[in-house]
mmCIF file of C-alpha atoms and ligand atoms in Angstrom:
data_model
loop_
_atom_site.group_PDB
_atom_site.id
_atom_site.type_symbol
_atom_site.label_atom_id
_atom_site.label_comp_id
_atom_site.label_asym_id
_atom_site.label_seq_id
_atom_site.Cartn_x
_atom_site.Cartn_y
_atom_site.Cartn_z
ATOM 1 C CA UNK A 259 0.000 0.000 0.000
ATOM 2 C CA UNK A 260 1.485 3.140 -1.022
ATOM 3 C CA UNK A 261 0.077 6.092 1.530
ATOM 4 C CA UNK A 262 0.040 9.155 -0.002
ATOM 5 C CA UNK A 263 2.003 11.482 2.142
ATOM 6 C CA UNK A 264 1.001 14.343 4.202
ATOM 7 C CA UNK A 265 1.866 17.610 2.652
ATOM 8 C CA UNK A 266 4.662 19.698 5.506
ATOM 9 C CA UNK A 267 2.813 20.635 8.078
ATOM 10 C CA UNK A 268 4.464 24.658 7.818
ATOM 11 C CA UNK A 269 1.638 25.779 5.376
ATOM 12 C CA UNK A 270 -1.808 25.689 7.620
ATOM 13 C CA UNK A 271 0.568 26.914 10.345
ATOM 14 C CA UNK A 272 1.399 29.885 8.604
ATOM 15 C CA UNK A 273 -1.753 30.948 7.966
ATOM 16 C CA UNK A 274 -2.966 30.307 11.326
ATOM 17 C CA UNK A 275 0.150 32.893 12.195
ATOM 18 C CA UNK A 276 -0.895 35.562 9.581
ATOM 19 C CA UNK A 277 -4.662 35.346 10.731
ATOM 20 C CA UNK A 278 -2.795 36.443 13.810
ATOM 21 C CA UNK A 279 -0.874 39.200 12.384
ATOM 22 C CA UNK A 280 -4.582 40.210 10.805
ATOM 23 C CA UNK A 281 -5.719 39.832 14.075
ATOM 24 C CA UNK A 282 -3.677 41.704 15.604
ATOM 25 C CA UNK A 283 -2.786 44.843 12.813
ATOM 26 C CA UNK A 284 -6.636 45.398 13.283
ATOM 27 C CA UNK A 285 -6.495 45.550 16.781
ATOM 28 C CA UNK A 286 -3.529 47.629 17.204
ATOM 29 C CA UNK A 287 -4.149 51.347 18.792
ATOM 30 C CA UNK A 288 -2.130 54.552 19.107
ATOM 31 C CA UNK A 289 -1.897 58.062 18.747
ATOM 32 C CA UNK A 290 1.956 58.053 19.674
ATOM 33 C CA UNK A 291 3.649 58.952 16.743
ATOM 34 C CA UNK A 292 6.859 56.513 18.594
ATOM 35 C CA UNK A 293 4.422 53.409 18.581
ATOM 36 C CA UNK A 294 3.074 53.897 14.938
ATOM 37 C CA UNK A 295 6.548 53.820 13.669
ATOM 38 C CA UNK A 296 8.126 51.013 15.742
ATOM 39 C CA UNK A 297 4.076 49.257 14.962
ATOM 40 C CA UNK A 298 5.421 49.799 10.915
ATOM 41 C CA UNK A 299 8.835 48.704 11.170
ATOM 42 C CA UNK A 300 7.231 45.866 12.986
ATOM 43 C CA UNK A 301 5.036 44.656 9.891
ATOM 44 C CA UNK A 302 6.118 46.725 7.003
ATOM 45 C CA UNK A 303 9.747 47.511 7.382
ATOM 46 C CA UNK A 304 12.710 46.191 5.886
ATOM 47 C CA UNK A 305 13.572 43.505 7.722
ATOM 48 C CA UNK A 306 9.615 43.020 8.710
ATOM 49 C CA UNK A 307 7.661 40.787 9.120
ATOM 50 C CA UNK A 308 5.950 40.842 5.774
ATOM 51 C CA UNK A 309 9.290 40.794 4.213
ATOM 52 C CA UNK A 310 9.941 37.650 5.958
ATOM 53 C CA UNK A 311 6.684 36.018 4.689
ATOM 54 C CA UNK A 312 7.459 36.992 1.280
ATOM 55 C CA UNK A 313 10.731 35.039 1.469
ATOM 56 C CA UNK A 314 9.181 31.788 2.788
ATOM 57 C CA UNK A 315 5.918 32.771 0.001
ATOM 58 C CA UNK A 316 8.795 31.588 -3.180
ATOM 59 C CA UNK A 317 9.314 28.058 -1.410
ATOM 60 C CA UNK A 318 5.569 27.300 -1.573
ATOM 61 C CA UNK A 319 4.152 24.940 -3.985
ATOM 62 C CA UNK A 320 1.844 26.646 -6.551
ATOM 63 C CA UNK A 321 -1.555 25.610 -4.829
ATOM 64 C CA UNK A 322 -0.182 27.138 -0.915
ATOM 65 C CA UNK A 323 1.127 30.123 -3.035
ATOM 66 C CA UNK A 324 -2.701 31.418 -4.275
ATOM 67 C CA UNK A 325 -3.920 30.954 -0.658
ATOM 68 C CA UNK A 326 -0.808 32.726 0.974
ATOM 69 C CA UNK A 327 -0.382 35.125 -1.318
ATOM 70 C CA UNK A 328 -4.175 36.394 -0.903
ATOM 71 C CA UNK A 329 -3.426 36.460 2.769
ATOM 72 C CA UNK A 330 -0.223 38.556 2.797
ATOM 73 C CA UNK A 331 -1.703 41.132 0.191
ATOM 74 C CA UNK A 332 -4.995 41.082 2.816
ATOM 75 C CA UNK A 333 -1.877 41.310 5.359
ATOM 76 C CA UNK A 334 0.012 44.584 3.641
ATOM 77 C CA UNK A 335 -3.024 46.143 3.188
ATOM 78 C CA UNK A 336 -4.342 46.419 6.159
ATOM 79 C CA UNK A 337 -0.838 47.247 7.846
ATOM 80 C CA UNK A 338 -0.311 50.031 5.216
ATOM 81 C CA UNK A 339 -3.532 51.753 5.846
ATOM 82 C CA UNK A 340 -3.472 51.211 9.590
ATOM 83 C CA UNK A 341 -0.250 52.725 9.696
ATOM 84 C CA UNK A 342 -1.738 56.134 7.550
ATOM 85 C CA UNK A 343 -4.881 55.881 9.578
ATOM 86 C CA UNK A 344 -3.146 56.101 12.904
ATOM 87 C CA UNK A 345 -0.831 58.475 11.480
ATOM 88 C CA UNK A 346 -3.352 61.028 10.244
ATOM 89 C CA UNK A 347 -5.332 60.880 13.546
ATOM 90 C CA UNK A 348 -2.076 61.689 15.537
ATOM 91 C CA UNK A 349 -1.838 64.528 14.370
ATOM 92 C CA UNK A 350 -4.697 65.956 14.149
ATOM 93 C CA UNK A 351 -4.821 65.660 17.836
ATOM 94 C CA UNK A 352 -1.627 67.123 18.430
ATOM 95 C CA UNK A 353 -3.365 69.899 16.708
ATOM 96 C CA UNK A 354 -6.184 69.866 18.481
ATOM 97 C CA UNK A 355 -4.029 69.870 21.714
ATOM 98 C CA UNK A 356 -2.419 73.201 20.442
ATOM 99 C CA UNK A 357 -6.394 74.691 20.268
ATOM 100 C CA UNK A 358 -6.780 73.910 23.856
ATOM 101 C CA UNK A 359 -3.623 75.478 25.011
ATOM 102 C CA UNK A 360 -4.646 78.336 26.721
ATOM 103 C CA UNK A 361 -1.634 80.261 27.237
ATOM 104 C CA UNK A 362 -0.804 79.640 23.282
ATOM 105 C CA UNK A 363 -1.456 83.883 21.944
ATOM 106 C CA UNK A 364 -3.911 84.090 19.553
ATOM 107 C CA UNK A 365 -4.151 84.450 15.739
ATOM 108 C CA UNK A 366 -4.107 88.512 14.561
ATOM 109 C CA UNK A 367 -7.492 88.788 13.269
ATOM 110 C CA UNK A 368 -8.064 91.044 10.121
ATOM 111 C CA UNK A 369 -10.480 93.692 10.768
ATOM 112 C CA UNK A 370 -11.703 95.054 7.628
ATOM 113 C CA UNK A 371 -11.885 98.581 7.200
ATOM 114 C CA UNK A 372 -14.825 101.102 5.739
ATOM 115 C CA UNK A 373 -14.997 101.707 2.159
ATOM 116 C CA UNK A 374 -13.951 105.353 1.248
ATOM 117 C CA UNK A 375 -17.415 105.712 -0.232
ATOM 118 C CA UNK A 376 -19.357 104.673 2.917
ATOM 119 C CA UNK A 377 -16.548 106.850 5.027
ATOM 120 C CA UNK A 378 -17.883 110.208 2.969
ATOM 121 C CA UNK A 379 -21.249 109.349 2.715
ATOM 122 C CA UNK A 380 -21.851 108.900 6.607
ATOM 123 C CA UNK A 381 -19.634 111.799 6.915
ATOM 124 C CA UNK A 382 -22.203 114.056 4.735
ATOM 125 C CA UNK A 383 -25.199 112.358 6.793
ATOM 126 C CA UNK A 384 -23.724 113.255 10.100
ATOM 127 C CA UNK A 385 -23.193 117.072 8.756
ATOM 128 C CA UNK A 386 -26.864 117.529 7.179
ATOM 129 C CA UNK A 387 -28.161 115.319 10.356
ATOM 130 C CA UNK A 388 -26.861 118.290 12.891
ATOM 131 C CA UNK A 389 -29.261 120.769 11.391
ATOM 132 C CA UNK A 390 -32.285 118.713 11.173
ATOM 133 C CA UNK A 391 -31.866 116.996 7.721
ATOM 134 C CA UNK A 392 -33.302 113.649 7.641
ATOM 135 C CA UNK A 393 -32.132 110.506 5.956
ATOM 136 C CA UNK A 394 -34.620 108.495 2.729
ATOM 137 C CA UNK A 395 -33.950 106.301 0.257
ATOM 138 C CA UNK A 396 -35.496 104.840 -3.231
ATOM 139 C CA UNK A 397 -35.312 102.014 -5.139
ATOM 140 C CA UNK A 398 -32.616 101.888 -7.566
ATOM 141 C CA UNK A 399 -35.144 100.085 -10.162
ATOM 142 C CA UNK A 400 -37.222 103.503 -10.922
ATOM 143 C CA UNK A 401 -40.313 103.893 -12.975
ATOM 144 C CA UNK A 402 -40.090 106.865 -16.177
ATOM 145 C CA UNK A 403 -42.303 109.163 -13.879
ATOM 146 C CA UNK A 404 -40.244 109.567 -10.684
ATOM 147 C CA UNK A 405 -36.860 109.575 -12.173
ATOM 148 C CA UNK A 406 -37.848 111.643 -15.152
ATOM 149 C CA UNK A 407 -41.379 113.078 -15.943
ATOM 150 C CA UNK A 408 -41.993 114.075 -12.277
ATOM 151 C CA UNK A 409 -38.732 115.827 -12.215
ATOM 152 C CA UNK A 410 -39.883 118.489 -15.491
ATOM 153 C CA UNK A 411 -38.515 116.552 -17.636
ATOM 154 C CA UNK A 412 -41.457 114.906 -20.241
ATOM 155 C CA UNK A 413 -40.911 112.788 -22.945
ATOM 156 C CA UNK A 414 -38.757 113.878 -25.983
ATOM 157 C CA UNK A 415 -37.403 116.660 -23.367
ATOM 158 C CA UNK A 416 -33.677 116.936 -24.657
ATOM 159 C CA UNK A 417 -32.152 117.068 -21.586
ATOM 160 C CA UNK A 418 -33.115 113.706 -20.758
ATOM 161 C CA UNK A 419 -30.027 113.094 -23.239
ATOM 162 C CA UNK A 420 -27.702 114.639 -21.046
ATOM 163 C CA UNK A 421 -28.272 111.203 -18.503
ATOM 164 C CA UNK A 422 -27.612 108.251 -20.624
ATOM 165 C CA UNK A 423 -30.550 105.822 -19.392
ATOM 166 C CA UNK A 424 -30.108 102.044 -18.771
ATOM 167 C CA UNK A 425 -33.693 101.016 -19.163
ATOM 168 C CA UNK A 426 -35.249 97.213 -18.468
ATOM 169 C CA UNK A 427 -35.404 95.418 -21.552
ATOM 170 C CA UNK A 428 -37.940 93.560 -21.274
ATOM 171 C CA UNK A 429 -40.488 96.772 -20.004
ATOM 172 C CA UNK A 430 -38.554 100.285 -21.034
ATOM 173 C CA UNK A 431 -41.110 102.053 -18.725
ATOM 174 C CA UNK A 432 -38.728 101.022 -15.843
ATOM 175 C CA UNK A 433 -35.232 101.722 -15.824
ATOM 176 C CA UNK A 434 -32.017 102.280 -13.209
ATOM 177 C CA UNK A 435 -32.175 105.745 -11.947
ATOM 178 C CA UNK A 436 -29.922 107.762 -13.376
ATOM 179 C CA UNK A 437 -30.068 109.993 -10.252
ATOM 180 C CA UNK A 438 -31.059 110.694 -6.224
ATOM 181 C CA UNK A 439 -33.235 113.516 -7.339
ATOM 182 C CA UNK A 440 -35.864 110.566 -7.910
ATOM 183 C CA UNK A 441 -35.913 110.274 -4.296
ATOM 184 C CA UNK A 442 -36.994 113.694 -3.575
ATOM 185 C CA UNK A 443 -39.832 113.054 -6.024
ATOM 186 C CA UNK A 444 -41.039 110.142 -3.831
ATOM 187 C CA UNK A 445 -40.319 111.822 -0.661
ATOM 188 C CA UNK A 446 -42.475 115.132 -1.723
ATOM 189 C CA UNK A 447 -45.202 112.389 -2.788
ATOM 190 C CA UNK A 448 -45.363 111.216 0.423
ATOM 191 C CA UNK A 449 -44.259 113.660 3.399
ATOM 192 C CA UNK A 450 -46.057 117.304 3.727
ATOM 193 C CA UNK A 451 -43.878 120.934 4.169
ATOM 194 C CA UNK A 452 -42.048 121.128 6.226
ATOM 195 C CA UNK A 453 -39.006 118.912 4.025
ATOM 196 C CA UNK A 454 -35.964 118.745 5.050
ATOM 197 C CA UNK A 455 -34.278 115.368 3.762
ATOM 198 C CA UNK A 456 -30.929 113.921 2.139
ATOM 199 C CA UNK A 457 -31.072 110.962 0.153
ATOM 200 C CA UNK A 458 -27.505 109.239 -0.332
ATOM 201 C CA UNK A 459 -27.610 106.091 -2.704
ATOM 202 C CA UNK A 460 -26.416 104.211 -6.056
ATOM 203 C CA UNK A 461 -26.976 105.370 -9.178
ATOM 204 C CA UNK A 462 -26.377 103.851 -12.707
ATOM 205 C CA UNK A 463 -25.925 105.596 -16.576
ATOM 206 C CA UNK A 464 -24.457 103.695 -19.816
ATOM 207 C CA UNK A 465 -21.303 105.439 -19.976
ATOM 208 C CA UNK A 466 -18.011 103.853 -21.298
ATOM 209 C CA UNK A 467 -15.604 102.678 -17.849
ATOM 210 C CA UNK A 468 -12.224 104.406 -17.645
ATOM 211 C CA UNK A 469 -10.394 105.799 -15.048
ATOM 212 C CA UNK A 470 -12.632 108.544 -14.781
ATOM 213 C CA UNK A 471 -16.065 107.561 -15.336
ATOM 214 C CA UNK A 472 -17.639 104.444 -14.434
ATOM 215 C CA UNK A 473 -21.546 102.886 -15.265
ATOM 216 C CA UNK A 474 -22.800 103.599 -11.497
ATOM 217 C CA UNK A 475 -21.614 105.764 -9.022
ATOM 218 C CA UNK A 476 -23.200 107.286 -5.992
ATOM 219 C CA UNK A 477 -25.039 110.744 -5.415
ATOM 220 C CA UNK A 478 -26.411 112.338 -2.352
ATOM 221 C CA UNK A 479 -30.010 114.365 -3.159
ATOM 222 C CA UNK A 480 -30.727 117.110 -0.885
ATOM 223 C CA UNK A 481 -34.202 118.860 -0.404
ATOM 224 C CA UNK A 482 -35.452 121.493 1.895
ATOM 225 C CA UNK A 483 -39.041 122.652 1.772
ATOM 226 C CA UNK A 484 -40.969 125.039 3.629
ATOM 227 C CA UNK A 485 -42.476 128.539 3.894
ATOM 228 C CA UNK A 486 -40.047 131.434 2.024
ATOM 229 C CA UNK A 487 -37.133 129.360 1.579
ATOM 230 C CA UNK A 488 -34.722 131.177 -0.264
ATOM 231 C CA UNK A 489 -31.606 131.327 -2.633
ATOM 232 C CA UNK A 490 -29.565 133.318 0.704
ATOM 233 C CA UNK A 491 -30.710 129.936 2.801
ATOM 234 C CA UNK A 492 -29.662 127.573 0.140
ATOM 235 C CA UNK A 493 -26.409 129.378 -0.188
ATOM 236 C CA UNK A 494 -26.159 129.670 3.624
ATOM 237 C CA UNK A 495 -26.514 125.899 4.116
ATOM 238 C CA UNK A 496 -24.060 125.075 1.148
ATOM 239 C CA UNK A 497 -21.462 126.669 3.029
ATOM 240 C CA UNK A 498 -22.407 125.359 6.592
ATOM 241 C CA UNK A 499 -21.619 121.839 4.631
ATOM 242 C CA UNK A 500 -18.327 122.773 2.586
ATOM 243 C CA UNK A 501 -16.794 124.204 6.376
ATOM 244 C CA UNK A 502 -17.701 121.138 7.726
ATOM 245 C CA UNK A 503 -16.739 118.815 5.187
ATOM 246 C CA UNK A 504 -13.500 120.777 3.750
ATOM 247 C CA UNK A 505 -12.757 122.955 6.180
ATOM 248 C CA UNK A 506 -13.541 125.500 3.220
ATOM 249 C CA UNK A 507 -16.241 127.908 3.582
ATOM 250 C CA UNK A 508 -15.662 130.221 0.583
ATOM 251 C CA UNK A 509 -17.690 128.866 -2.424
ATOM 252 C CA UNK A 510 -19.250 130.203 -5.943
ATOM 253 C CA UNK A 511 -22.291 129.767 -7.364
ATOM 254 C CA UNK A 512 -22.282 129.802 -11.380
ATOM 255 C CA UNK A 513 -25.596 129.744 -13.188
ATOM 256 C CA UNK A 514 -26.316 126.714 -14.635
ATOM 257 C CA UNK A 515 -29.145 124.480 -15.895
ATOM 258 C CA UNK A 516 -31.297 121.615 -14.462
ATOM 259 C CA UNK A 517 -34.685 121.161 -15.589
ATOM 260 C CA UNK A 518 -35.932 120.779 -11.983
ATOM 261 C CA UNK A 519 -34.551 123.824 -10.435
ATOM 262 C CA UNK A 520 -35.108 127.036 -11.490
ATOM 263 C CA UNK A 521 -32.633 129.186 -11.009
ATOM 264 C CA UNK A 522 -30.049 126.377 -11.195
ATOM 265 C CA UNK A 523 -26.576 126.404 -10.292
ATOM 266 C CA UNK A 524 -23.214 124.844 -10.061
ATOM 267 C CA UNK A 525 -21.488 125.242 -6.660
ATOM 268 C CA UNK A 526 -17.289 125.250 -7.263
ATOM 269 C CA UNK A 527 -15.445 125.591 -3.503
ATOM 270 C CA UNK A 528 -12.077 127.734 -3.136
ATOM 271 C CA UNK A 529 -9.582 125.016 -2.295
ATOM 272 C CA UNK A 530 -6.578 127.169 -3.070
ATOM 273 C CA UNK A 531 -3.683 127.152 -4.760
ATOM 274 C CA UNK A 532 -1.054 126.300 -1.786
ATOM 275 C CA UNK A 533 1.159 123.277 -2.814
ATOM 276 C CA UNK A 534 1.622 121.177 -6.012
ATOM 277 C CA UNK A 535 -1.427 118.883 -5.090
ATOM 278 C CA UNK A 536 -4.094 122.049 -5.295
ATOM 279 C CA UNK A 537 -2.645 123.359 -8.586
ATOM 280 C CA UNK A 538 -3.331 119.496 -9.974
ATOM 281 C CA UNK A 539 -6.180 119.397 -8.054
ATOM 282 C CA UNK A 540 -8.006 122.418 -9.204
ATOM 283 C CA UNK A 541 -6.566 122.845 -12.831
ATOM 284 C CA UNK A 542 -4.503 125.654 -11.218
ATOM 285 C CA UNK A 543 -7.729 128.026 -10.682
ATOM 286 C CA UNK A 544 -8.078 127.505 -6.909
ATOM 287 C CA UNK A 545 -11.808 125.985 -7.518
ATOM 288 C CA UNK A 546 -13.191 122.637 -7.497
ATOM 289 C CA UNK A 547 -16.206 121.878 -8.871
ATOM 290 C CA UNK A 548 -18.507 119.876 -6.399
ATOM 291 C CA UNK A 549 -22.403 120.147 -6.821
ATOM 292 C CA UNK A 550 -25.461 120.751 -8.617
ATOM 293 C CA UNK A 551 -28.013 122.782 -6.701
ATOM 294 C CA UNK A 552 -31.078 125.369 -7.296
ATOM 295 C CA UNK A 553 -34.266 126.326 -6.286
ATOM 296 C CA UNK A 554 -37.065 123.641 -6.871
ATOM 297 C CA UNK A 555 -38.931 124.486 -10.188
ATOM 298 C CA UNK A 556 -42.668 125.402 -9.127
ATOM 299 C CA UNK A 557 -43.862 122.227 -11.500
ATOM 300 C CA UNK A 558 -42.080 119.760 -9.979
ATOM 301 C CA UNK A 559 -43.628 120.483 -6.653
ATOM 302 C CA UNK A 560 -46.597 121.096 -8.537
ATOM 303 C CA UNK A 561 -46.453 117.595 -9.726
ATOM 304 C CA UNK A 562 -45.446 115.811 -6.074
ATOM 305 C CA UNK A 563 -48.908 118.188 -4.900
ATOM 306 C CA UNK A 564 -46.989 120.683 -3.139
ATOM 307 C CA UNK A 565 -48.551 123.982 -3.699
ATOM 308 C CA UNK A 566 -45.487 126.354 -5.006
ATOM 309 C CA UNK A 567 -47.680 129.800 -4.328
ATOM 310 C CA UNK A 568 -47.211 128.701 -0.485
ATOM 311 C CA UNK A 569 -44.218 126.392 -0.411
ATOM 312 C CA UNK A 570 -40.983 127.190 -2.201
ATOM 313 C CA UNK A 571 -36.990 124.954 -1.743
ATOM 314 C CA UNK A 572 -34.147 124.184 -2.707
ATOM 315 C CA UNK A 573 -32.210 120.886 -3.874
ATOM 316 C CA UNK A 574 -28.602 119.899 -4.494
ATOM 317 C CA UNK A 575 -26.860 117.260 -5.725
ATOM 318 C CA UNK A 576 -23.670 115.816 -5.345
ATOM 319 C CA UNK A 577 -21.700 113.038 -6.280
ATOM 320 C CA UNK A 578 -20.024 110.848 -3.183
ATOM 321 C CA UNK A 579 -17.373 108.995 -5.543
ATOM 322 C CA UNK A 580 -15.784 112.533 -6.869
ATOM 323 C CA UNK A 581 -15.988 113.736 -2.915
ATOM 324 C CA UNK A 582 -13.789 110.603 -2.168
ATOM 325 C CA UNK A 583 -11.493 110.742 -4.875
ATOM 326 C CA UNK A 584 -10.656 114.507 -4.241
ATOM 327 C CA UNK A 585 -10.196 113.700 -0.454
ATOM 328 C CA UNK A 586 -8.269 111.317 -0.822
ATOM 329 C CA UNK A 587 -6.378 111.822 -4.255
ATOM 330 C CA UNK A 588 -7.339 109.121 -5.740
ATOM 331 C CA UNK A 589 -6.621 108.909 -9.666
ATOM 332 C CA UNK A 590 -8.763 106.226 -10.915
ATOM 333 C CA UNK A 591 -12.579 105.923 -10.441
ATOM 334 C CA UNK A 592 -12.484 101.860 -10.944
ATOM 335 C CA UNK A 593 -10.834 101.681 -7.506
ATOM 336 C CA UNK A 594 -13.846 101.900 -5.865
ATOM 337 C CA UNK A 595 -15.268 99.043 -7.369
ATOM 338 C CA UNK A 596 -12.993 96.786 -7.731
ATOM 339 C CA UNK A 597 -13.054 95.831 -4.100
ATOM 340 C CA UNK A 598 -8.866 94.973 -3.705
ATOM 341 C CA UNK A 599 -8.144 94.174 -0.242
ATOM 342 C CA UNK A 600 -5.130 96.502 -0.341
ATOM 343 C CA UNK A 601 -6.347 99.084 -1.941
ATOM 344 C CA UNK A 602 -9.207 99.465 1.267
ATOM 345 C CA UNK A 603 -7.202 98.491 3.808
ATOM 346 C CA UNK A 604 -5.172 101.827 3.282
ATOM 347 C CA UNK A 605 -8.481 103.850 4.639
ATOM 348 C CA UNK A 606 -7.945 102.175 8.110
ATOM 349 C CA UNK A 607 -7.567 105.134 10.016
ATOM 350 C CA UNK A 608 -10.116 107.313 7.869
ATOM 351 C CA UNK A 609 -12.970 106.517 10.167
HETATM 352 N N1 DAH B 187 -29.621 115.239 -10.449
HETATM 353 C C1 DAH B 187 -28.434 115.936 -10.854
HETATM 354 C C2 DAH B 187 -27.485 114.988 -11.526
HETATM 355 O O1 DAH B 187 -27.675 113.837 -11.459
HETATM 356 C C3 DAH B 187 -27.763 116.566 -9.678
HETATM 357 C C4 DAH B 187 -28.569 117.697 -9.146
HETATM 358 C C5 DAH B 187 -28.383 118.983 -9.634
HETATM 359 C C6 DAH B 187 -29.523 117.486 -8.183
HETATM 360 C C7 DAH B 187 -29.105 120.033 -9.153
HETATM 361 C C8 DAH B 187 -30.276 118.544 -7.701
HETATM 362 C C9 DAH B 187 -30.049 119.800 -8.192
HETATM 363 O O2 DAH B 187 -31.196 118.372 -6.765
HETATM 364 O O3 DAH B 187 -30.784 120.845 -7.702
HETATM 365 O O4 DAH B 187 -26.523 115.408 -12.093
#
C-alpha cells in the first residue's frame, strides 16, 4: 500500500500565524507617533515581518502560493492603511491639543476697514443730520415718472439726453435711476412741508468705464421745503456743509441748468492754490467743482402736490465717488469698485 504522504505541516501553520498578524494589525491602537513607527517597522519595514513572509511565500508549492499570497496582500493592506490611519489621527490631535492650550497667543485677526465711499457718505449724513436733515432712500429700479417726468422733464425733453438711461429690456417704462433727485420726487409724494431730507444712494448711466467715469456711481439728493425758503438759505446751508466737510467755507455759485430747479446752479469751492497737489487738483484756478443745486422748479412740486404759491426749496446734488477721490487723491474711479483688499485696507484710520 502506497500512503500518499502528508503535505509539511508549515503551510496551515502559517496561515494560522498571519490570521494572527490580521488579528492583531486590526487591533492595534495609538496616537503616539513613537508606537506607529516602531508598529510599521514591525510589519512593514525592511527587515519586517511581511518581508519575511514573502521570502518563505517563493518556497511554496503553486496551490499554498494562491492561498498565501491572498493572505499577505490582505496582510500589507491592512498594515499600510493602519499605519496612515493612525498616522493622520495623531496629528490631528496634536493639533487639536495646540487649540486647547490656553496660554498659546492668539491668531491677529483682520479687521476690515470702511470703504472710502461709505466713510464720505456717513460723513455728509452726520453734517446735514446736525441741522435737522433727515435721511430716505429709493429704489434703484425707478419707474419713467419719478426719475424723469416728475422731475420736469417729459418725454422727448432733450435734456433727458444729457443722462444716458439704462432702461429694463424687457419693459422700457422702468429703468435704473440715473439719479437721487428721484428720491426727492417720492419723498415730496409722500411727506407734507415742512421737508428737510438727504437721500444718499447708487446710481447707474451707460457710460463707457475708464479711469474717470464708471456705469454707477453714488449721489447724495438734498431737499429742503418750507415757507419762504430762499436762494440766501440755500447758499447759507451750502457753506455750513463745505466748512464742515473741507474745512472750506468760501464757495461760488455759477448759473447753470437743471430742468428741476429754477434758477439752477453749479457750486465750485475755493480750495486754493497752496502746494503742487491744489494746482493738480483744481486745474490751477483755486476751484473745485462739487455740486449741482437750485431752487425747486414750481412744477415739480406742482407735480409731487406741493402747492409752489405757499411752499418754495431748494435741492442739491452731489456726487459721493468725486468727494472721495478729491479727499483722498485718488486717480482712478475703478478703484472703488474693484473691491482689492489693499487698496481698502489703506483707509484704516479714515474713520
Ligand atoms: N440730479 C443731478 C445729476 O444727477 C444733480 C442735481 C443737480 C440734483 C441740481 C439737484 C439739483 O437736486 O438741484 O446730475
Amino acid at each position: 500500500i502506497i500512503r500518499r504522504v502528508k503535505p509539511p505541516v508549515r503551510a496551515p501553520n502559517e496561515e494560522d500565524k498571519i490570521k494572527k498578524d490580521i488579528q492583531e494589525i486590526q487591533d492595534f491602537k495609538s496616537d503616539s507617533i513613537a508606537e506607529i513607527e516602531e508598529f510599521r517597522i514591525k510589519f512593514l519595514g525592511k527587515k519586517g515581518l511581511l518581508n519575511s513572509y514573502f521570502v518563505e511565500f517563493k518556497s511554496l508549492d503553486s496551490t499554498e502560493k494562491k492561498n498565501a499570497g491572498r493572505l499577505l496582500n490582505e496582510l500589507k493592506n491592512l498594515a499600510q492603511d493602519k499605519v496612515e490611519a493612525l498616522k493622520a489621527s495623531s496629528s490631528k490631535s496634536s493639533e487639536n491639543i495646540k487649540i486647547n492650550d490656553i496660554s498659546r497667543p492668539g491668531d491677529p485677526i483682520n479687521i476690515g476697514s470702511r470703504h472710502p465711499i461709505s466713510v464720505v457718505k456717513n460723513r455728509i449724513i452726520d453734517i446735514f443730520s446736525n441741522i435737522g436733515f433727515t435721511i430716505s432712500e429709493g429704489p434703484e429700479i425707478e419707474d419713467d415718472w419719478h426719475n424723469f417726468s416728475a422731475l420736469n422733464l417729459p418725454e422727448h425733453h432733450p435734456a433727458r439726453d444729457m443722462q444716458d438711461t439704462f432702461f429694463i429690456e424687457k419693459n422700457p417704462d422702468f429703468l435704473l435711476r440715473t439719479h437721487t433727485s428721484s428720491v426727492q420726487v417720492r419723498y415730496m409724494e409722500n411727506n407734507k412741508p415742512p421737508i428737510r431730507t438727504i437721500s444718499p444712494g447708487r446710481v447707474y448711466r451707460n457710460e463707457a468705464i475708464s479711469a474717470r467715469s464708471h456705469c454707477f456711481f453714488h449721489q447724495i439728493e438734498g431737499l429742503c421745503i418750507d415757507k419762504d425758503v430762499s436762494f440766501a438759505d440755500l447758499k447759507q446751508t451750502l457753506e455750513y456743509f463745505t466748512t464742515q466737510l473741507f474745512g472750506k467755507s468760501k464757495i461760488r455759485l455759477r448759473p447753470s441748468y437743471f430742468p428741476f430747479t429754477e434758477p439752477s446752479a453749479e457750486v465750485d469751492v475755493y480750495w486754493g492754490l497752496n502746494n503742487e497737489t491744489d494746482y493738480k487738483m483744481t486745474k490751477g484756478t483755486g476751484w473745485l467743482e462739487i455740486m449741482g443745486c437750485g431752487m425747486v422748479d414750481p412744477n415739480v412740486l406742482e407735480n409731487c402736490k406741493i402747492d409752489p404759491n405757499e411752499y418754495s426749496g431748494f435741492a442739491f446734488g452731489l456726487g459721493i465717488d468725486r468727494i472721495a477721490l478729491l479727499l483722498h487723491q485718488i486717480d482712478d474711479i475703478r478703484l472703488l469698485s474693484e473691491n482689492d483688499v489693499r487698496f481698502l485696507d489703506q483707509f484704516k484710520s479714515s474713520f
